[in-house]
Short mmCIF file of C-alpha atoms in Angstrom, two decimals:
data_model
loop_
_atom_site.label_atom_id
_atom_site.label_comp_id
_atom_site.label_asym_id
_atom_site.label_seq_id
_atom_site.Cartn_x
_atom_site.Cartn_y
_atom_site.Cartn_z
CA TYR M 33 233.00 226.09 191.27
CA LEU M 34 236.96 225.92 191.23
CA CYS M 35 236.44 223.51 194.04
CA VAL M 36 234.84 221.17 192.32
CA HIS M 37 237.15 218.34 190.54
CA PRO M 38 236.44 215.42 188.31
CA GLY M 39 235.57 212.46 189.43
CA GLY M 40 233.59 213.61 192.51
CA THR M 41 236.01 214.82 194.42
CA HIS M 42 235.71 218.80 195.61
CA THR M 43 238.18 220.71 197.93
CA CYS M 44 235.13 222.92 198.58
CA ASP M 45 235.89 223.00 202.70
CA LYS M 46 239.28 224.55 201.34
CA ASP M 47 239.05 226.91 198.70
CA GLY M 48 235.02 227.40 198.11
CA PRO M 49 232.78 230.61 197.72
CA GLY M 50 233.37 232.39 200.51
CA LEU M 51 236.50 231.23 201.78
CA GLY M 52 238.48 233.87 201.29
CA GLN M 53 236.76 236.04 203.38
CA HIS M 54 235.51 235.47 207.48
CA ALA M 55 231.74 234.99 207.11
CA ILE M 56 231.33 238.09 210.53
CA SER M 57 233.06 240.46 207.70
CA GLY M 58 230.77 239.67 204.96
CA LEU M 59 227.51 239.42 207.52
CA ILE M 60 229.01 243.25 207.81
CA ASP M 61 229.36 244.12 204.37
CA LEU M 62 226.24 243.24 204.13
CA PHE M 63 224.39 244.41 205.94
CA GLY M 64 226.06 247.23 206.86
CA SER M 65 225.93 248.50 203.21
CA THR M 66 222.37 248.34 203.72
CA ALA M 67 221.58 249.76 206.65
CA LEU M 68 223.88 252.50 205.34
CA SER M 69 221.65 253.70 202.47
CA TRP M 70 218.42 253.46 204.04
CA LEU M 71 220.00 255.59 206.42
CA ALA M 72 220.81 257.99 203.98
CA PHE M 73 217.62 257.63 202.50
CA VAL M 74 215.62 258.52 205.95
CA PHE M 75 218.02 261.37 206.15
CA LEU M 76 217.08 263.22 202.43
CA PRO M 77 215.00 265.68 204.03
CA CYS M 78 218.45 266.85 206.65
CA SER M 79 219.98 267.74 203.55
CA VAL M 80 221.09 270.97 202.64
CA ARG M 81 221.92 272.48 199.25
CA SER M 82 225.30 273.32 198.56
CA ALA M 83 226.29 273.37 195.07
CA GLY M 84 224.11 276.48 193.16
CA LEU M 85 223.34 278.61 196.46
CA ARG M 86 226.59 279.51 197.16
CA ASP M 87 228.94 281.44 195.54
CA ILE M 88 233.25 281.31 195.01
CA SER M 89 233.36 283.70 196.78
CA ASP M 90 232.78 281.52 200.19
CA ASP M 91 229.46 283.24 201.94
CA GLN M 92 228.54 281.13 204.15
CA GLU M 93 225.62 283.55 204.91
CA SER M 94 223.65 282.36 202.29
CA GLN M 95 223.77 278.66 203.54
CA THR M 96 221.02 278.26 204.57
CA THR M 97 220.16 274.93 207.19
CA ARG M 98 216.65 273.83 207.55
CA ARG M 99 214.31 270.58 206.74
CA ARG M 100 213.12 270.13 203.62
CA PRO M 101 209.91 267.59 204.17
CA GLY M 102 208.89 265.58 201.16
CA VAL M 103 212.90 265.88 200.10
CA GLY M 104 213.71 261.95 197.97
CA LEU M 105 210.11 260.71 198.60
CA ARG M 106 210.33 260.01 194.67
CA LEU M 107 213.07 257.66 195.57
CA GLY M 108 210.81 255.68 198.02
CA GLY M 109 209.94 252.97 195.39
CA LEU M 110 213.75 251.76 194.78
CA LEU M 111 213.91 251.72 198.33
CA CYS M 112 210.55 249.24 198.88
CA TYR M 113 212.36 247.18 196.12
CA ASP M 114 215.92 247.32 197.82
CA VAL M 115 214.14 245.72 201.14
CA VAL M 116 212.22 242.96 199.86
CA CYS M 117 216.05 242.12 197.51
CA PHE M 118 217.61 241.92 201.20
CA ALA M 119 214.50 240.57 202.63
CA LEU M 120 214.87 237.70 200.06
CA CYS M 121 218.37 237.38 200.22
CA SER M 122 217.95 237.43 203.83
CA CYS M 123 215.89 234.18 203.76
CA PHE M 124 217.37 232.48 201.05
CA GLY M 125 221.16 232.44 202.80
CA ILE M 126 218.75 231.14 205.95
CA LEU M 127 216.95 228.10 203.85
CA LEU M 128 220.88 227.42 202.62
CA MET M 129 222.62 227.61 206.14
CA SER M 130 218.94 225.53 207.74
CA ALA M 131 219.50 222.72 204.94
CA ASP M 132 223.19 222.75 205.49
CA VAL M 133 222.56 222.13 209.06
CA GLN M 134 219.57 219.78 208.52
CA ALA M 135 222.53 217.41 205.97
CA LEU M 136 219.32 217.80 202.69
CA THR M 137 222.48 218.21 200.76
CA ARG M 138 223.43 214.95 201.47
CA GLY M 139 220.89 212.95 201.56
CA SER M 140 218.00 213.00 204.61
CA LEU M 141 215.25 214.05 205.42
CA PRO M 142 214.65 217.33 208.00
CA GLN M 143 213.66 216.24 211.66
CA ARG M 144 213.15 219.66 213.04
CA VAL M 145 213.78 223.41 212.05
CA PRO M 146 217.16 223.75 213.53
CA THR M 147 217.27 226.35 216.19
CA LEU M 148 219.03 229.61 215.56
CA SER M 149 222.26 227.95 218.80
CA GLU M 150 222.97 225.20 215.75
CA MET M 151 222.62 228.41 212.98
CA VAL M 152 225.28 230.65 214.26
CA GLN M 153 227.51 227.68 214.76
CA HIS M 154 227.11 227.05 211.45
CA ILE M 155 228.25 230.29 209.99
CA ASP M 156 232.37 229.42 211.01
CA THR M 157 231.86 226.17 208.64
CA TRP M 158 232.18 226.13 205.17
CA GLU M 159 228.97 225.60 204.26
CA GLY M 160 227.83 228.90 206.42
CA GLN M 161 230.06 230.19 204.16
CA THR M 162 229.04 229.76 200.70
CA ALA M 163 225.80 230.35 202.41
CA ILE M 164 226.82 234.00 203.29
CA PHE M 165 228.41 234.87 199.75
CA TRP M 166 225.37 232.82 197.54
CA ALA M 167 222.82 235.82 199.96
CA ARG M 168 225.59 237.98 199.18
CA VAL M 169 225.64 237.31 195.05
CA LEU M 170 222.18 237.58 194.87
CA TYR M 171 221.82 240.54 196.57
CA ALA M 172 224.28 242.05 194.19
CA PHE M 173 222.65 240.74 191.28
CA LEU M 174 219.31 242.03 192.19
CA SER M 175 220.67 245.60 193.09
CA PHE M 176 221.23 246.27 188.79
CA PRO M 177 218.12 248.55 188.47
CA PHE M 178 220.41 251.11 190.84
CA VAL M 179 223.10 250.62 188.04
CA ILE M 180 221.45 253.15 186.08
CA PHE M 181 222.08 256.50 188.50
CA LEU M 182 226.04 255.34 187.88
CA VAL M 183 225.24 256.19 184.32
CA PRO M 184 227.06 260.72 184.19
CA GLY M 185 224.55 261.87 182.08
CA LEU M 186 221.13 260.27 183.18
CA SER M 187 222.25 260.41 186.74
CA ALA M 188 222.40 264.50 187.34
CA VAL M 189 219.50 263.98 185.91
CA LEU M 190 218.11 261.61 188.00
CA THR M 191 219.28 263.07 191.19
CA HIS M 192 218.94 266.73 191.05
CA THR M 193 222.26 267.20 191.95
CA ARG M 194 225.36 269.14 190.12
CA PRO M 195 229.80 268.48 190.65
CA THR M 196 231.08 270.00 193.93
CA GLY M 197 234.27 270.45 195.62
CA PHE M 198 235.93 272.21 198.37
CA ASN M 199 237.49 275.08 198.21
CA GLY M 200 240.86 275.96 200.04
CA LYS M 201 238.74 276.92 203.36
CA GLY M 202 237.50 273.33 203.35
CA LEU M 203 233.61 275.14 201.51
CA CYS M 204 231.92 272.97 199.96
CA VAL M 205 231.06 274.97 196.56
CA PRO M 206 230.22 274.30 192.89
CA ALA M 207 232.95 272.65 191.24
CA VAL M 208 234.58 274.99 189.14
CA LEU M 209 237.08 273.49 186.66
CA ARG M 210 240.91 274.32 186.94
CA PRO M 211 241.92 276.87 184.00
CA MET M 212 244.29 274.90 180.73
CA PRO M 213 248.20 276.24 180.57
CA PRO M 214 249.13 277.99 177.92
CA SER M 215 250.24 276.20 175.03
CA THR M 216 253.76 275.87 174.62
CA LEU M 217 253.36 275.73 170.51
#
């Protein structure tokens, strides 16, 4: 990393990885984004179809709200993969912090497992922030299989969704392209 200089010196305590963001913000980002995606998966059966069921005429009566059991079950494998990746990254971060608390990076052998209070006190040090940073980086790399949902043509096929937008009354309707302006040629 850029904080290690020739001759064995380093300034990782000032400009090392993860020090550009507060440790609590990094943890909130890691746990919050994961919790939001898992919560969205849990609420998939409560979702309502809106695109294609309503005409552009703003008819609200044609919208039915009912629980649809079984919706999202095909995504269950990806959810399990995400849970395993999150658990691995959490263990990796805890292992890195534990190694720093026990001074394994300095060559001494651990005498005991660090307590939770020692780990919490260690979060705000530069070593703790670096451990959180690397856990987040590992989680980002392990999220690579989800990139397939970003491919424009495959996204609609895999998720069975249609583009939607909001009309002037705030209702969710199928997306319609604006008409082209008349040509001035």
